[in-house]
Short mmCIF file of C-alpha atoms in Angstrom, two decimals:
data_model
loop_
_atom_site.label_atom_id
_atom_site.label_comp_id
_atom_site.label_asym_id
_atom_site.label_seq_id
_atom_site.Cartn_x
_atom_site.Cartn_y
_atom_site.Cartn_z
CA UNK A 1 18.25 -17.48 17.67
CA UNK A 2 15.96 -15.31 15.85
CA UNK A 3 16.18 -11.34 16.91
CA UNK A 4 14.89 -8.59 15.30
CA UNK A 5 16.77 -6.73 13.27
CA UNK A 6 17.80 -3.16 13.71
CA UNK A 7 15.71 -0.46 11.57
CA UNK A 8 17.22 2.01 9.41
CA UNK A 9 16.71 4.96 8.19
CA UNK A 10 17.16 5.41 4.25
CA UNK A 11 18.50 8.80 2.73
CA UNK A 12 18.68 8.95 -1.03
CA UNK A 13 20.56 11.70 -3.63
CA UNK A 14 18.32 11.94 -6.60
CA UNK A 15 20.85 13.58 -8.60
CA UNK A 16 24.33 15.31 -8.65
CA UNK A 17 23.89 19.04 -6.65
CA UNK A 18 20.89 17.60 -4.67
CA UNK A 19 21.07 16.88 -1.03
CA UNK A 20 20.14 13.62 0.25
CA UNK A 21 16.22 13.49 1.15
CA UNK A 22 14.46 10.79 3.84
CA UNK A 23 12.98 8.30 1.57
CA UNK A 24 11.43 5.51 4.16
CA UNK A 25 13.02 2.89 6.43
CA UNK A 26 14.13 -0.88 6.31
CA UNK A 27 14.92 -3.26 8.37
CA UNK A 28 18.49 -4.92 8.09
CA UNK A 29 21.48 -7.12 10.58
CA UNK A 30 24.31 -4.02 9.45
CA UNK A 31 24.86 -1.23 7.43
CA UNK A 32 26.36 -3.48 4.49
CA UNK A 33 22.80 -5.35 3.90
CA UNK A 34 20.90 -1.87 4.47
CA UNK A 35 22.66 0.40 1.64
CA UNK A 36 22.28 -3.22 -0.22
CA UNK A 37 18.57 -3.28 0.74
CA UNK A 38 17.62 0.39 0.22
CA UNK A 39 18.68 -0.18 -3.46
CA UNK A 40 16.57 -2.87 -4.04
CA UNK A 41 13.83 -1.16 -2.18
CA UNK A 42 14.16 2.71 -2.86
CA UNK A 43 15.73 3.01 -5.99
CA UNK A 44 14.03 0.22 -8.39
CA UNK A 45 13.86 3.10 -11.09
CA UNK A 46 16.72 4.98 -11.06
CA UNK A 47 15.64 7.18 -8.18
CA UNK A 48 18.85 7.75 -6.56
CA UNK A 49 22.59 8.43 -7.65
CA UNK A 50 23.87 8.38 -3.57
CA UNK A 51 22.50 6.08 -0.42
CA UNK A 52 22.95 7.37 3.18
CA UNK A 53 21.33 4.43 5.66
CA UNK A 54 21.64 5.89 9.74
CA UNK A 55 20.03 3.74 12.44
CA UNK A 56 17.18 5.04 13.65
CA UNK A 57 18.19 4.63 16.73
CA UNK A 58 20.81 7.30 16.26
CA UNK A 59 18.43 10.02 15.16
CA UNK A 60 18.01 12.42 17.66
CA UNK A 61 14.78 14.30 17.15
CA UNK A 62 12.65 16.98 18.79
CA UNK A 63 9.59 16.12 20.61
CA UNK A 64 6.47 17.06 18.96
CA UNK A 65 5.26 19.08 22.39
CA UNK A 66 8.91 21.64 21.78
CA UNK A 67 6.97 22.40 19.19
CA UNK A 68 5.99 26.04 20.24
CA UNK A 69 9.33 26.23 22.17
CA UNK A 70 11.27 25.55 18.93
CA UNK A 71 9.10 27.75 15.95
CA UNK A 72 7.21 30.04 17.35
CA UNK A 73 9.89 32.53 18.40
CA UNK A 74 10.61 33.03 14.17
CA UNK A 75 6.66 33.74 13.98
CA UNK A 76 7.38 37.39 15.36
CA UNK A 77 9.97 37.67 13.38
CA UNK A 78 8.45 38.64 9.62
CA UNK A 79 11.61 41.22 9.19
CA UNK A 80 13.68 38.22 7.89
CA UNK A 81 11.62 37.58 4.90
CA UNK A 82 12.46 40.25 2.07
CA UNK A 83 8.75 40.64 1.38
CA UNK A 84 8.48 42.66 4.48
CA UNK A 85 10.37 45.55 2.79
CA UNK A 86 7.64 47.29 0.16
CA UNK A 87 10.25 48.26 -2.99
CA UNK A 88 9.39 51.11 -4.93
CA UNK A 89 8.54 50.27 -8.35
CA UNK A 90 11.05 52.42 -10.00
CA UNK A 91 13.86 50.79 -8.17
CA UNK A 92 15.01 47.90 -10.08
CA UNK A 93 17.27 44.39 -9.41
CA UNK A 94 16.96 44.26 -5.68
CA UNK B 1 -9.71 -2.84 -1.34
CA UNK B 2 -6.75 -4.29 0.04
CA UNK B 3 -7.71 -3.94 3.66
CA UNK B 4 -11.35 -4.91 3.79
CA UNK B 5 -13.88 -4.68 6.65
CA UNK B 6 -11.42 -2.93 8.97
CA UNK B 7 -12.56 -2.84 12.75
CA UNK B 8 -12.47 0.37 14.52
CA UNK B 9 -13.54 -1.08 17.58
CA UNK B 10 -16.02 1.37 18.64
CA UNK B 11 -19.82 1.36 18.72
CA UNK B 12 -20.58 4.81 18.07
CA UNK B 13 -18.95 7.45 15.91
CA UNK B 14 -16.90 9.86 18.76
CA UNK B 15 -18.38 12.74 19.08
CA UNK B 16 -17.20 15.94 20.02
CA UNK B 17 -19.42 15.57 23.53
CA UNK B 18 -16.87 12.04 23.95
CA UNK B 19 -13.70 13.56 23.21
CA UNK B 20 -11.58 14.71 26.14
CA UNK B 21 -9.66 18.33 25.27
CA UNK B 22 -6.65 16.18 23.90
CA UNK B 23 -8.85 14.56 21.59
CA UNK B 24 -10.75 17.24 19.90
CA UNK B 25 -7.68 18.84 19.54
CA UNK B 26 -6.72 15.66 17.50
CA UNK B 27 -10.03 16.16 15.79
CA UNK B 28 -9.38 19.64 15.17
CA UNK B 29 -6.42 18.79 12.97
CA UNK B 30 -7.52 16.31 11.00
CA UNK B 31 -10.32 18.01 10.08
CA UNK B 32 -8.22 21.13 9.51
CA UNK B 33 -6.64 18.56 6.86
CA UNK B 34 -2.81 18.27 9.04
CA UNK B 35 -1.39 15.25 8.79
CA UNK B 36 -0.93 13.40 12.27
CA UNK B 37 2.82 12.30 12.67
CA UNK B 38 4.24 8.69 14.38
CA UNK B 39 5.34 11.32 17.45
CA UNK B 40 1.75 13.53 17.83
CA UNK B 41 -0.59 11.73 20.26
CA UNK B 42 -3.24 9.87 18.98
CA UNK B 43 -6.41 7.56 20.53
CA UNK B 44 -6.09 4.70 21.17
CA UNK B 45 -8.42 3.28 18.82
CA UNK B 46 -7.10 5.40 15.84
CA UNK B 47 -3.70 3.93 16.42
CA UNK B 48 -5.16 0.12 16.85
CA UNK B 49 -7.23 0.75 13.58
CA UNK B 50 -4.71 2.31 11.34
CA UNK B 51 -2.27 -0.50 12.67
CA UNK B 52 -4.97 -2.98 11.56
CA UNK B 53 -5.40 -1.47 8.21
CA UNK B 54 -2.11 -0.48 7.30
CA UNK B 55 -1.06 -4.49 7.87
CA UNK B 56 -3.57 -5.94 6.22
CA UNK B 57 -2.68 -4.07 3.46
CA UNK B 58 1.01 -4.97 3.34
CA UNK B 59 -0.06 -8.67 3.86
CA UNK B 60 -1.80 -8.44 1.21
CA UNK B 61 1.04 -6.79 -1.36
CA UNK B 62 3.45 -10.12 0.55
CA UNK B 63 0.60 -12.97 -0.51
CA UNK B 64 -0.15 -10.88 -3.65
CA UNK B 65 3.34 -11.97 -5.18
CA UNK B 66 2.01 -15.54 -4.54
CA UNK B 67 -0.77 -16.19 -7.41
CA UNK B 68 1.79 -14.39 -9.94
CA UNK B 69 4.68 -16.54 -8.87
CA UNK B 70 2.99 -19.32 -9.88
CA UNK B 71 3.40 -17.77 -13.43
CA UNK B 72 7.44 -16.62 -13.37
CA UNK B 73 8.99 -20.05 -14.76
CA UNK B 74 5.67 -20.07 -17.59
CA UNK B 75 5.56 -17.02 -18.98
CA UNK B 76 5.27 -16.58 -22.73
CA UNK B 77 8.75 -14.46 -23.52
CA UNK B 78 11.64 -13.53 -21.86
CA UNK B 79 10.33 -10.50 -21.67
CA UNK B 80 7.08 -10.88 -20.05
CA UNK B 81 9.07 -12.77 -17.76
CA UNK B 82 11.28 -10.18 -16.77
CA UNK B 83 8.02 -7.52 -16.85
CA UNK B 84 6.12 -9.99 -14.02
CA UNK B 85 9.44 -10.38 -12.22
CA UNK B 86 9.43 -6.37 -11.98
CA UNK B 87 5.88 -6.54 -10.75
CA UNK B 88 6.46 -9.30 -7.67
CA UNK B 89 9.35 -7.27 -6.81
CA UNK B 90 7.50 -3.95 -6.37
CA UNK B 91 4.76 -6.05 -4.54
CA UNK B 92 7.77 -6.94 -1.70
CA UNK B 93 8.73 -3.49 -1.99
CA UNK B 94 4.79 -1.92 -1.67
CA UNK B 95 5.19 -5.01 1.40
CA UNK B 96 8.06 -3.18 2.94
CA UNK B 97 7.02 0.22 2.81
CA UNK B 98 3.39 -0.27 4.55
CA UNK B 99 4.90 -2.41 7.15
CA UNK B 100 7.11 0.37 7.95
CA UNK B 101 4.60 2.69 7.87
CA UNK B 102 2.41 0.17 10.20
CA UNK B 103 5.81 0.12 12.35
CA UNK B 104 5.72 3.66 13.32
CA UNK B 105 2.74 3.79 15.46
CA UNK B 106 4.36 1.31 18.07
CA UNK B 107 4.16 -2.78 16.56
CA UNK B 108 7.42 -4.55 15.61
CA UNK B 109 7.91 -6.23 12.30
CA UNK B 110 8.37 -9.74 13.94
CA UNK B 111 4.40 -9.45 15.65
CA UNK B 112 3.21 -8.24 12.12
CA UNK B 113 4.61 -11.04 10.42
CA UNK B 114 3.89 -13.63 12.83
CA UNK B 115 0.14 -12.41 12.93
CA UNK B 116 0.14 -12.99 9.09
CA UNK B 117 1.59 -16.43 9.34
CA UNK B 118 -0.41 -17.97 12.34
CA UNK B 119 -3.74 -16.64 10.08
CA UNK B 120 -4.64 -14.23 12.84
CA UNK B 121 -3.88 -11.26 10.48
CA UNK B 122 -5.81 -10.68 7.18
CA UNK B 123 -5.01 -10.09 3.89
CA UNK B 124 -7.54 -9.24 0.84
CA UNK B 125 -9.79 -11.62 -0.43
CA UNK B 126 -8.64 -11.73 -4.37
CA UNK B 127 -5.49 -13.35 -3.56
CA UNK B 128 -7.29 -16.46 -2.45
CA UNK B 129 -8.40 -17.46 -6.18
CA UNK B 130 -6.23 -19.76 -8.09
CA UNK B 131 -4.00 -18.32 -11.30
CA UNK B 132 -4.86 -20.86 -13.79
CA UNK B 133 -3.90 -19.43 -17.29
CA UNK B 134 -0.90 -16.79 -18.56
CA UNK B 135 -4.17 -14.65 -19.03
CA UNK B 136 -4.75 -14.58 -15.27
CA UNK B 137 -1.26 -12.24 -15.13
CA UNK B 138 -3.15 -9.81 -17.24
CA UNK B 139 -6.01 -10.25 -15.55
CA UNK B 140 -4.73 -9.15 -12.02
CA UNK B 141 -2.36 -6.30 -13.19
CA UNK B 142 -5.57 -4.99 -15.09
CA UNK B 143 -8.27 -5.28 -12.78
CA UNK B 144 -7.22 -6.44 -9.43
CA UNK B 145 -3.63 -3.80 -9.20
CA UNK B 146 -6.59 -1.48 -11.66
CA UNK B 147 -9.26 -2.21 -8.06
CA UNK B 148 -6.00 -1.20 -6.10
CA UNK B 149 -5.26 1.86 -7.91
CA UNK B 150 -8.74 3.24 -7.01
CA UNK B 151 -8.40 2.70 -3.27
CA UNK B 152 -5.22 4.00 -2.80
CA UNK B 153 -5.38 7.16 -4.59
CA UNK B 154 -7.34 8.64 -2.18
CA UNK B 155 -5.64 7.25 0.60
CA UNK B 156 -2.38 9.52 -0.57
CA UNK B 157 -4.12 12.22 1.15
CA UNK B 158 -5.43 10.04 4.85
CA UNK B 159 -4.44 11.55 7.71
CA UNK B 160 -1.57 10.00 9.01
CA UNK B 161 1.61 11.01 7.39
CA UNK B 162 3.86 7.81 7.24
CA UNK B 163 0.82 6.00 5.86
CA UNK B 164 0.28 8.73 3.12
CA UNK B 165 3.58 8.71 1.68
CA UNK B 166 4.06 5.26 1.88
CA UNK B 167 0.47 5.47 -0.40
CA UNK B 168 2.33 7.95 -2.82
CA UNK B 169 5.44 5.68 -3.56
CA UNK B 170 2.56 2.83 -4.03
CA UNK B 171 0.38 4.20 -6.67
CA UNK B 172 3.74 6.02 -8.58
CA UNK B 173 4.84 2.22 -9.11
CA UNK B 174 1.23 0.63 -9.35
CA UNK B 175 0.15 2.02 -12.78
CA UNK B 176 3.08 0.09 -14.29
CA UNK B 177 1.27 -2.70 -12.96
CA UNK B 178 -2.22 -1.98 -14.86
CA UNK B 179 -0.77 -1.28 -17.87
CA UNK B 180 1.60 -4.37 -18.04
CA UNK B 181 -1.96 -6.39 -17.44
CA UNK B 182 -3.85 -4.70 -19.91
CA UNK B 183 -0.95 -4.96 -22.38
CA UNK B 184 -0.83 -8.82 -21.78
CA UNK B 185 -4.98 -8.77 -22.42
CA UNK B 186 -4.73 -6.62 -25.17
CA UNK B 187 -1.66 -9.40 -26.74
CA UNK B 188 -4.49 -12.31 -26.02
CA UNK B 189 -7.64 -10.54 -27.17
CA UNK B 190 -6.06 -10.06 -30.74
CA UNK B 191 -4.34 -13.14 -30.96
CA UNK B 192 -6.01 -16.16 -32.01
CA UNK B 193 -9.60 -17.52 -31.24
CA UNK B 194 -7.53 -19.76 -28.52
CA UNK B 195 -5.68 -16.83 -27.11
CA UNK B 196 -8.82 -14.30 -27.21
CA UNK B 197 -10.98 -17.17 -25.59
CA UNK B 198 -8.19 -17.61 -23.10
CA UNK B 199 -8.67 -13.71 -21.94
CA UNK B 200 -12.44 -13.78 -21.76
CA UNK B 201 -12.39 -17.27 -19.60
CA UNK B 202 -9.79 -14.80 -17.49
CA UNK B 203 -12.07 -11.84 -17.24
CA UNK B 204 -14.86 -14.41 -16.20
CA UNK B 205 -13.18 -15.71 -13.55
CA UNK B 206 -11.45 -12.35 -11.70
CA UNK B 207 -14.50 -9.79 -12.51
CA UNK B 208 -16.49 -10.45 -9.88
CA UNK B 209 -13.77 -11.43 -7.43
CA UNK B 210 -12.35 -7.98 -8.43
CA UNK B 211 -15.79 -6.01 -7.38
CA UNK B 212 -15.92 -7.59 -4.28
CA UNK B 213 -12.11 -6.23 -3.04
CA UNK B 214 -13.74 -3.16 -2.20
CA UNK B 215 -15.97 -5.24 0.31
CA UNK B 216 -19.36 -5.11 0.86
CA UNK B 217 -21.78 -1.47 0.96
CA UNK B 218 -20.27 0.04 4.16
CA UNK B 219 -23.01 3.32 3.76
CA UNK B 220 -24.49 1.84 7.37
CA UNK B 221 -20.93 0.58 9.14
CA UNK B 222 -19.96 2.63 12.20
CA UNK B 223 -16.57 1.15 11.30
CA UNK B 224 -16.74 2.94 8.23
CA UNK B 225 -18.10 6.40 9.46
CA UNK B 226 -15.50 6.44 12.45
CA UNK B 227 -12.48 5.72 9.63
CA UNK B 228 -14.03 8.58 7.67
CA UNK B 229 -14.12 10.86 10.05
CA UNK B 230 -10.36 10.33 10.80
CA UNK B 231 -9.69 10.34 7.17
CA UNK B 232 -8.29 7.01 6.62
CA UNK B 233 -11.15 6.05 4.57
CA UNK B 234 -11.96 9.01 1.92
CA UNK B 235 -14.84 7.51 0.14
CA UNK B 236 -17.16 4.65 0.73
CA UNK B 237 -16.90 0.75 -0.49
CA UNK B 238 -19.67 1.52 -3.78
CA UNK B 239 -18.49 4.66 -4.64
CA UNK B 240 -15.40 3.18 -5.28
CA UNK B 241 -16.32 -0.08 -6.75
CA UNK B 242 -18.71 2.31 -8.75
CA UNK B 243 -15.60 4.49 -10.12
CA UNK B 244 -14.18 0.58 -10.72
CA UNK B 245 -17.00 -0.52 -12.84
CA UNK B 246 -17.44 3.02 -15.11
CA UNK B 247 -13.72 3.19 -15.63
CA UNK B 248 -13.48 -0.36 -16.49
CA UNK B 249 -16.32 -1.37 -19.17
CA UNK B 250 -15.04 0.82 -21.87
CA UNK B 251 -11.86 -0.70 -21.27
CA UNK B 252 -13.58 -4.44 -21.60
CA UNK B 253 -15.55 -3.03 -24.58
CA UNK B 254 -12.21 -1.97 -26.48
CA UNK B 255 -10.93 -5.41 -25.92
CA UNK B 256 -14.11 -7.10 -27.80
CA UNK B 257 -14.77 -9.17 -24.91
CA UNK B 258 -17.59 -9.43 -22.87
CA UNK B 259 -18.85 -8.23 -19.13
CA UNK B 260 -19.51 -11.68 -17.40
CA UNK B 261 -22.70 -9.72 -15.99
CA UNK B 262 -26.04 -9.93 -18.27
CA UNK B 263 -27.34 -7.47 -15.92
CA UNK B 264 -24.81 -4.58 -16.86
CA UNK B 265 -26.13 -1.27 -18.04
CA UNK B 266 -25.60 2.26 -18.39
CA UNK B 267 -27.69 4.74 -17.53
CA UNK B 268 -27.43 7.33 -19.32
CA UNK B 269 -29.53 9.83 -16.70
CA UNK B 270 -27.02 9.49 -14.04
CA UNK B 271 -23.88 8.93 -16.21
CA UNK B 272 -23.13 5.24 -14.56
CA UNK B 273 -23.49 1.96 -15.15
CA UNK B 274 -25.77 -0.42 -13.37
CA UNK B 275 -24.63 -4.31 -12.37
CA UNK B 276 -25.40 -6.83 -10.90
CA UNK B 277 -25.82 -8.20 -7.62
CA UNK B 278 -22.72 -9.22 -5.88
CA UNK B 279 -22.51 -12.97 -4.34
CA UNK B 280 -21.80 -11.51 -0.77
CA UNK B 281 -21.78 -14.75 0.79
CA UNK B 282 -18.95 -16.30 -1.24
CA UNK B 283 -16.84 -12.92 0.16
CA UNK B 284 -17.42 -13.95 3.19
CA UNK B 285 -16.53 -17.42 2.81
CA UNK B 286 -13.24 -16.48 1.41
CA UNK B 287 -12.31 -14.06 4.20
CA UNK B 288 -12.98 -16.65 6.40
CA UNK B 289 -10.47 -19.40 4.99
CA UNK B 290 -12.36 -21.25 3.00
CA UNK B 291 -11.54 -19.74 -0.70
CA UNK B 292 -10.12 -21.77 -3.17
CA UNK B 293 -6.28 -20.90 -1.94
CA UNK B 294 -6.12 -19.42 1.11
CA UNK B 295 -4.39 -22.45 3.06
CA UNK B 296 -2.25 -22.94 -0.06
CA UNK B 297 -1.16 -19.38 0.03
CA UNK B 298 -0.23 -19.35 3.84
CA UNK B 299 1.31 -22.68 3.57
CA UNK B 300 3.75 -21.50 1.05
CA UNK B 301 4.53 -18.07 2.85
CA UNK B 302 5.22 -19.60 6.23
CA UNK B 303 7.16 -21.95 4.12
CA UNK B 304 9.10 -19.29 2.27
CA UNK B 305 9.91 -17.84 5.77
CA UNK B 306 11.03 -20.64 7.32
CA UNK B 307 13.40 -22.03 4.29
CA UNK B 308 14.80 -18.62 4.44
CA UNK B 309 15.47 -18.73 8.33
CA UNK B 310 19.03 -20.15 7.81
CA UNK B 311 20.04 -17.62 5.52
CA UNK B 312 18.57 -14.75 8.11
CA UNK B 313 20.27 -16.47 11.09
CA UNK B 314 23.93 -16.59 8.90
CA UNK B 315 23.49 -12.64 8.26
CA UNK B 316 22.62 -11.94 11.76
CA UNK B 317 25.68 -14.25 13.02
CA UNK B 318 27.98 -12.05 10.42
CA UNK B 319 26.80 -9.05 11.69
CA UNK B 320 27.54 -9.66 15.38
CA UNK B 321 31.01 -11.67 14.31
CA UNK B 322 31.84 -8.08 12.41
CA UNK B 323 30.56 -5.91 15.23
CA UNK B 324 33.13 -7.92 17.72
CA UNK B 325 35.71 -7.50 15.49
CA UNK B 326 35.53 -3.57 15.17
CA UNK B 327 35.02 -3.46 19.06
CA UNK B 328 38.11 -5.32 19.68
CA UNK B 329 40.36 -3.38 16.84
#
């Protein structure tokens, strides 16, 4: 009766004010046994204070060949980092 | 080495004159030092070779709990007890996170495992020799998780992503693992004549052993050369088992026990030390089944797998029993 399990993906908050950040992935029958999993697997020293597990099935993610679709339009646009607008010395806090 | 004598499959080293445009693009980036992700296209035989690698490698950290198990109900102290439980559980973990590393590039957990436990997959020599003393746990977490240590730091920075961070969680947990050893040898070597006699017969028996993880001089393998050029091997077989050696003596020396190797020596011109020769042949005799464990070990994984097949099979029936439930509510 053996099937394989589903994989999940494991999310973990480090600390209070953090977000949660991709860690790895697991293998487990439901959600219960992979938040019960990802602790045993992910946080062995106190590496998380939150778990999020998500199938990995459920991810939707963008195709490596949208790639230039996706980023390059921001290339062009250099305006939206403040280093693109030289301050004069003598102004100060901005 | 964990994964030892990997096959590329390939004669020659590609070059650029064999690589179609999609492929020296591939090229391009690796040599550019970008990681490849599970997603990006990749050859065929980079995929087949990393997915041979990366498994034999968590094989190895799954059978590598073995030898120390053998140990759990013995050890000295509560304590060390609960330090070598914390070690065979990081091994399953180090197990779980290159398996889903080797899972990415397109083979299912359920093939890897069943490779492992019908012998057709490999795992690394050491784990074939039998733990026969308390100073064997030192032993291993010094040299043969010490042996580890050196191949995987470099492999933090191969070129395929999922691989390389799986490395990075690996070696942040794997010093733990050296120290504990040399902690347990350090115990033993100032201890009584019994106890310090117990960590040289120790030393004896997993130096060489230890050496020969690395495998044997791969300066001629095409194997080799193709894996370097796609940066999943950094540096070659000696160099590493030569970083082993020089970091290792001093370590031996401050221990007041003995190299088992009358022909160790440093030289001072080049800043190394010299050894002696490796018995290549009992390797290869161990990678092919016949070491002093290996049926024992497989015997008692497939038999951990299948006494826990119940227990997989009851989660799996809860699961789909819950799942009806919450369709029908």
């Amino acid at each position: 009766m053996s099937k394989e399990w589903p994989l999940w993906e494991v999310f973990i908050r480090s600390q209070h004010g953090l977000a949660h950040k991709h860690v790895g992935s697991l293998h487990a029958p439901d959600a219960g046994m992979a938040v019960n999993n990802a602790r045993d697997v992910y946080t062995r020293r106190n590496e998380g204070v939150s778990i999020w597990v998500v199938r990995a099935a459920d991810i939707v993610a963008s195709s490596p060949s949208d790639k230039g679709a996706l980023f390059e339009p921001s290339n062009s646009k250099v305006y939206r980092h403040p280093t693109f607008f030289p301050m004069p010395e003598e102004v100060k806090n901005l | 080495m964990y994964a030892q004598m990997v096959e590329t499959g390939l004669k020659n080293v590609r070059s650029a004159e064999d690589m179609g445009e999609q492929e020296r693009a591939f090229q391009a980036r690796i040599d550019a030092g970008v990681k490849i992700e599970a997603k990006d296209w990749m050859p065929d035989a980079y995929r087949k070779t990393l997915i041979r690698q990366i498994s034999q490698h968590a094989h190895s950290e799954i059978v590598g709990q073995l030898p120390e198990g053998n140990w759990v109900t013995r050890a000295p102290t509560l304590k060390r007890k609960s330090i070598l439980l914390a070690k065979i559980q990081d091994e399953a973990g180090h197990g779980l996170y290159l398996y889903s590393a080797a899972e990415t590039l397109g083979v299912s957990r359920d093939e890897l495992l069943a490779a492992l436990h019908s012998g057709k997959a490999k795992y690394s020599s050491i784990f074939n020799y039998p733990t026969l003393s308390w100073a064997d746990m030192g032993a291993i977490g010094w040299l043969v998780d010490g042996s580890a240590i050196i191949n995987q730091i470099p492999l933090c920075r191969c070129s395929y992503g999922p691989y390389a961070r799986a490395m990075i969680r690996v070696c942040k947990e794997e010093s733990f693992h050296a120290r504990q050893g040399y902690d347990i040898m350090m115990s033993l070597a100032k201890g009584t004549p019994a106890q310090k006699a117990m960590a040289q017969d120790a030393l004896n028996r997993w130096w060489w052993p230890s050496l020969m993880m690395f495998g044997p001089s791969d300066a001629e393998s095409v194997n080799s050369a193709q894996s370097a050029q796609w940066r999943i091997k950094l540096f070659s077989n000696d160099e590493l088992r030569q970083r082993m050696v020089d970091q290792t003596v001093p370590q031996i020396e401050y221990l007041g026990l003995t190299v088992p190797d009358p022909d160790l020596k440093f030289n001072a011109e080049t800043g190394h030390y010299e050894f002696g020769a490796i018995d290549w042949s009992e390797f290869h005799n161990v990678l092919k089944g016949n070491g002093p464990c290996n049926r024992e070990r497989l015997r008692t994984r497939v038999k951990a797998y299948e006494d826990g097949q119940w227990f997989r099979d009851a989660l799996v029936a809860y699961a789909d029993k819950q799942a009806v439930a919450k369709a029908a509510a």
